[in-house]
CSV table of C-alpha atoms in Angstrom, one decimal:
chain,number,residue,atom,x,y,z
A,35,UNK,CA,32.3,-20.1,-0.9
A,36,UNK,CA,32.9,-17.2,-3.4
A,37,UNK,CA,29.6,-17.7,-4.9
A,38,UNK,CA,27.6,-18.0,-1.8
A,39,UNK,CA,29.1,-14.4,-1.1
A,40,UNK,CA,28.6,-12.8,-4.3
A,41,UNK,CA,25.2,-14.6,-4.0
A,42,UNK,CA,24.7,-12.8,-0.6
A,43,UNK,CA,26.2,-9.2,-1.5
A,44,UNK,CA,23.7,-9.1,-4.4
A,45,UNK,CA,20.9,-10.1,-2.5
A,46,UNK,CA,21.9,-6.9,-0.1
A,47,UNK,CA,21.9,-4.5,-2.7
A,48,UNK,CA,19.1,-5.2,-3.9
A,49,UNK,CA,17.2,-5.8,-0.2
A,50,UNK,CA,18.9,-2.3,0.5
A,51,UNK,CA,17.3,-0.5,-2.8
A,52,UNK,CA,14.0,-1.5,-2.4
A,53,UNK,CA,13.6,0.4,0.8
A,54,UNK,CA,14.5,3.4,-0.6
A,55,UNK,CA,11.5,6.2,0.9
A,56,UNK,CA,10.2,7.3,-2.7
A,57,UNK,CA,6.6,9.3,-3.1
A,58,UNK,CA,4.3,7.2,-5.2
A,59,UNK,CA,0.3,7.4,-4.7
A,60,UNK,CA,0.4,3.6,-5.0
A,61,UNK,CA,1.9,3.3,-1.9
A,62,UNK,CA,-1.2,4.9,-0.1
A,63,UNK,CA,-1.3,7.0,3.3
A,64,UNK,CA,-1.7,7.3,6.7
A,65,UNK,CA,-2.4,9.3,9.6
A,66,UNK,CA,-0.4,12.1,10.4
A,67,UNK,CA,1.7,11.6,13.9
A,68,UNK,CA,0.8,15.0,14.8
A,69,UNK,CA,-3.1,14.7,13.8
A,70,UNK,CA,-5.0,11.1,13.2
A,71,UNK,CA,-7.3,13.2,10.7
A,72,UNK,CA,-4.3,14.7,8.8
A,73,UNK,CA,-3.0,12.2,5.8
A,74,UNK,CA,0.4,11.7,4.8
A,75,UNK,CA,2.3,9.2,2.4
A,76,UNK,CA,2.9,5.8,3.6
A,77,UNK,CA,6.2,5.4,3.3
A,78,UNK,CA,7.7,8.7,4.6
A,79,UNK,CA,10.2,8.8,7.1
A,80,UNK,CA,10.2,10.9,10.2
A,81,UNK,CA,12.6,13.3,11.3
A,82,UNK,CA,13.2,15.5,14.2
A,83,UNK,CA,10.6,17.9,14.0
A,84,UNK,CA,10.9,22.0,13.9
A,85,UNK,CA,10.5,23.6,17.4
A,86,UNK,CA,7.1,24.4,18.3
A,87,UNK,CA,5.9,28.4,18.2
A,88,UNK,CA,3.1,30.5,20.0
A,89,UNK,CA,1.6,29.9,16.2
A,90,UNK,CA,2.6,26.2,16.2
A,91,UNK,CA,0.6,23.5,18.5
A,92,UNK,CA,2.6,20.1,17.0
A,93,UNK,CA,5.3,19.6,14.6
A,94,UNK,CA,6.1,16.9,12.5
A,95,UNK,CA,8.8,16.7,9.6
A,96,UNK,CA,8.8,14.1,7.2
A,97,UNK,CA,11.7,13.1,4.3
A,98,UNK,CA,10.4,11.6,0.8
A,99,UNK,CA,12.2,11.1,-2.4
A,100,UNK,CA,10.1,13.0,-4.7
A,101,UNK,CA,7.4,14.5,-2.8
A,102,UNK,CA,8.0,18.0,-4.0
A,103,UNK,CA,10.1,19.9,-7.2
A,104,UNK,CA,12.3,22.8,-6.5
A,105,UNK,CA,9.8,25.0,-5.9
A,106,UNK,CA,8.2,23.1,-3.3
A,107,UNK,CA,4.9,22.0,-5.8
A,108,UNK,CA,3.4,18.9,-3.9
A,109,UNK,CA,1.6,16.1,-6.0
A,110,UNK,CA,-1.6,16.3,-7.4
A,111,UNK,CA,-2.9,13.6,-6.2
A,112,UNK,CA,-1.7,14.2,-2.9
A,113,UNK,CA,-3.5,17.5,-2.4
A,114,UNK,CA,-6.5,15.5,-3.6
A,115,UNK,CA,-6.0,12.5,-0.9
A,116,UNK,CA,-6.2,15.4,2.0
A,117,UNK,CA,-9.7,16.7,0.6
A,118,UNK,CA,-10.8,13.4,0.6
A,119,UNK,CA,-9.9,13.0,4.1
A,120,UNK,CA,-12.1,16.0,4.3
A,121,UNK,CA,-9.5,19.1,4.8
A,122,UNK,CA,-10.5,22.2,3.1
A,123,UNK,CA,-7.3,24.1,1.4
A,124,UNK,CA,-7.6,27.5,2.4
A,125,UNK,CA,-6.4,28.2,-1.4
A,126,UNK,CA,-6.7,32.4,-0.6
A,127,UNK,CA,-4.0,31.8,2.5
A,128,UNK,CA,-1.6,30.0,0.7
A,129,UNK,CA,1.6,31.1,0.6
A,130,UNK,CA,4.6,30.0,-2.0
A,131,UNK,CA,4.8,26.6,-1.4
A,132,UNK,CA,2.9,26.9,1.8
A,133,UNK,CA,-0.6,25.4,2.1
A,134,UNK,CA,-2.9,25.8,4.6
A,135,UNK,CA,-6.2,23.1,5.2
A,136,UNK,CA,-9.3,23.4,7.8
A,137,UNK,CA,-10.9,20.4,9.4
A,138,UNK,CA,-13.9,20.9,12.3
A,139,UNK,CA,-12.4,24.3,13.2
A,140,UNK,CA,-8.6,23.0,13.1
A,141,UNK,CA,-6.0,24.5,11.0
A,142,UNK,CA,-3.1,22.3,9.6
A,143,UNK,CA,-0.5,23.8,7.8
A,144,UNK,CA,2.1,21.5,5.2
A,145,UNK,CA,5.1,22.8,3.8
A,146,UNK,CA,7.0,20.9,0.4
A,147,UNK,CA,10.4,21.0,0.2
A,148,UNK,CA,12.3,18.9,-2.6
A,149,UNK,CA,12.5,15.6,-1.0
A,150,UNK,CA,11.3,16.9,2.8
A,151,UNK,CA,7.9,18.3,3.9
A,152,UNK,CA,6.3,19.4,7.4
A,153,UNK,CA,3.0,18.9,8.6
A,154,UNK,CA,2.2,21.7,11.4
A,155,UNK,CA,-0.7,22.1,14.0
A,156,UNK,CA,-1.6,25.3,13.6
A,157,UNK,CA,-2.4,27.2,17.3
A,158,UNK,CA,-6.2,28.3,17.8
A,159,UNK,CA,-5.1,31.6,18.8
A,160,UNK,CA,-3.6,32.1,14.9
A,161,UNK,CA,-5.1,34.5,13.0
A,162,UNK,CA,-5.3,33.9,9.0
């Protein structure tokens, strides 16, 4: 009986490690909830989302071990899977660790945090 539990309790701990939400380009990506064009990593988990503005259409915030340093630098490769899905960065809007992209006249803005980003909808009345 004392086996069969140890047996169990390690089979947990390691069941409950592997679905830790950790950024690895491996994992691949997915469609934005806010925006089917917009990519984001596969395995990151939704939160509550910021409050919408007059400048902000749709929220969505997202937590992932490791998608951004402490100055809020996203991945490489990342920035690189969102022009593939064909966003243009709007590299002379960016601000600190804000980025802006442009798709077919749409505007979506993603913010890195350590560990946290956003993905916003951008209104079309907002003026770059």
């Amino acid at each position: 009986m004392r086996r069969l539990l140890i047996s169990m309790l390690l089979f947990a701990a390691v069941l409950l490690t592997g679905c830790t939400y950790e950024y690895t380009e491996e994992d691949g990506y997915r469609m934005a909830v806010i925006n089917e064009g917009f990519p984001v990593p596969k395995n990151a988990y939704e939160l509550r989302p910021e409050d919408c503005t007059t400048e902000i259409t749709k929220s969505a915030k997202y937590k992932l071990k490791g998608i951004g340093d402490e100055e809020g630098t996203p991945p490489e490769h990342y920035l690189e899977e969102i022009q593939r899905w064909g966003w243009t960065e709007l590299e002379d809007k960016r601000v600190g660790h804000v980025h802006y992209f442009e798709k077919e006249g749409k505007i979506m803005s993603l913010i890195i945090q350590k560990n946290v980003f956003d993905v916003f909808e951008m209104s079309e009345h907002l003026e770059l």
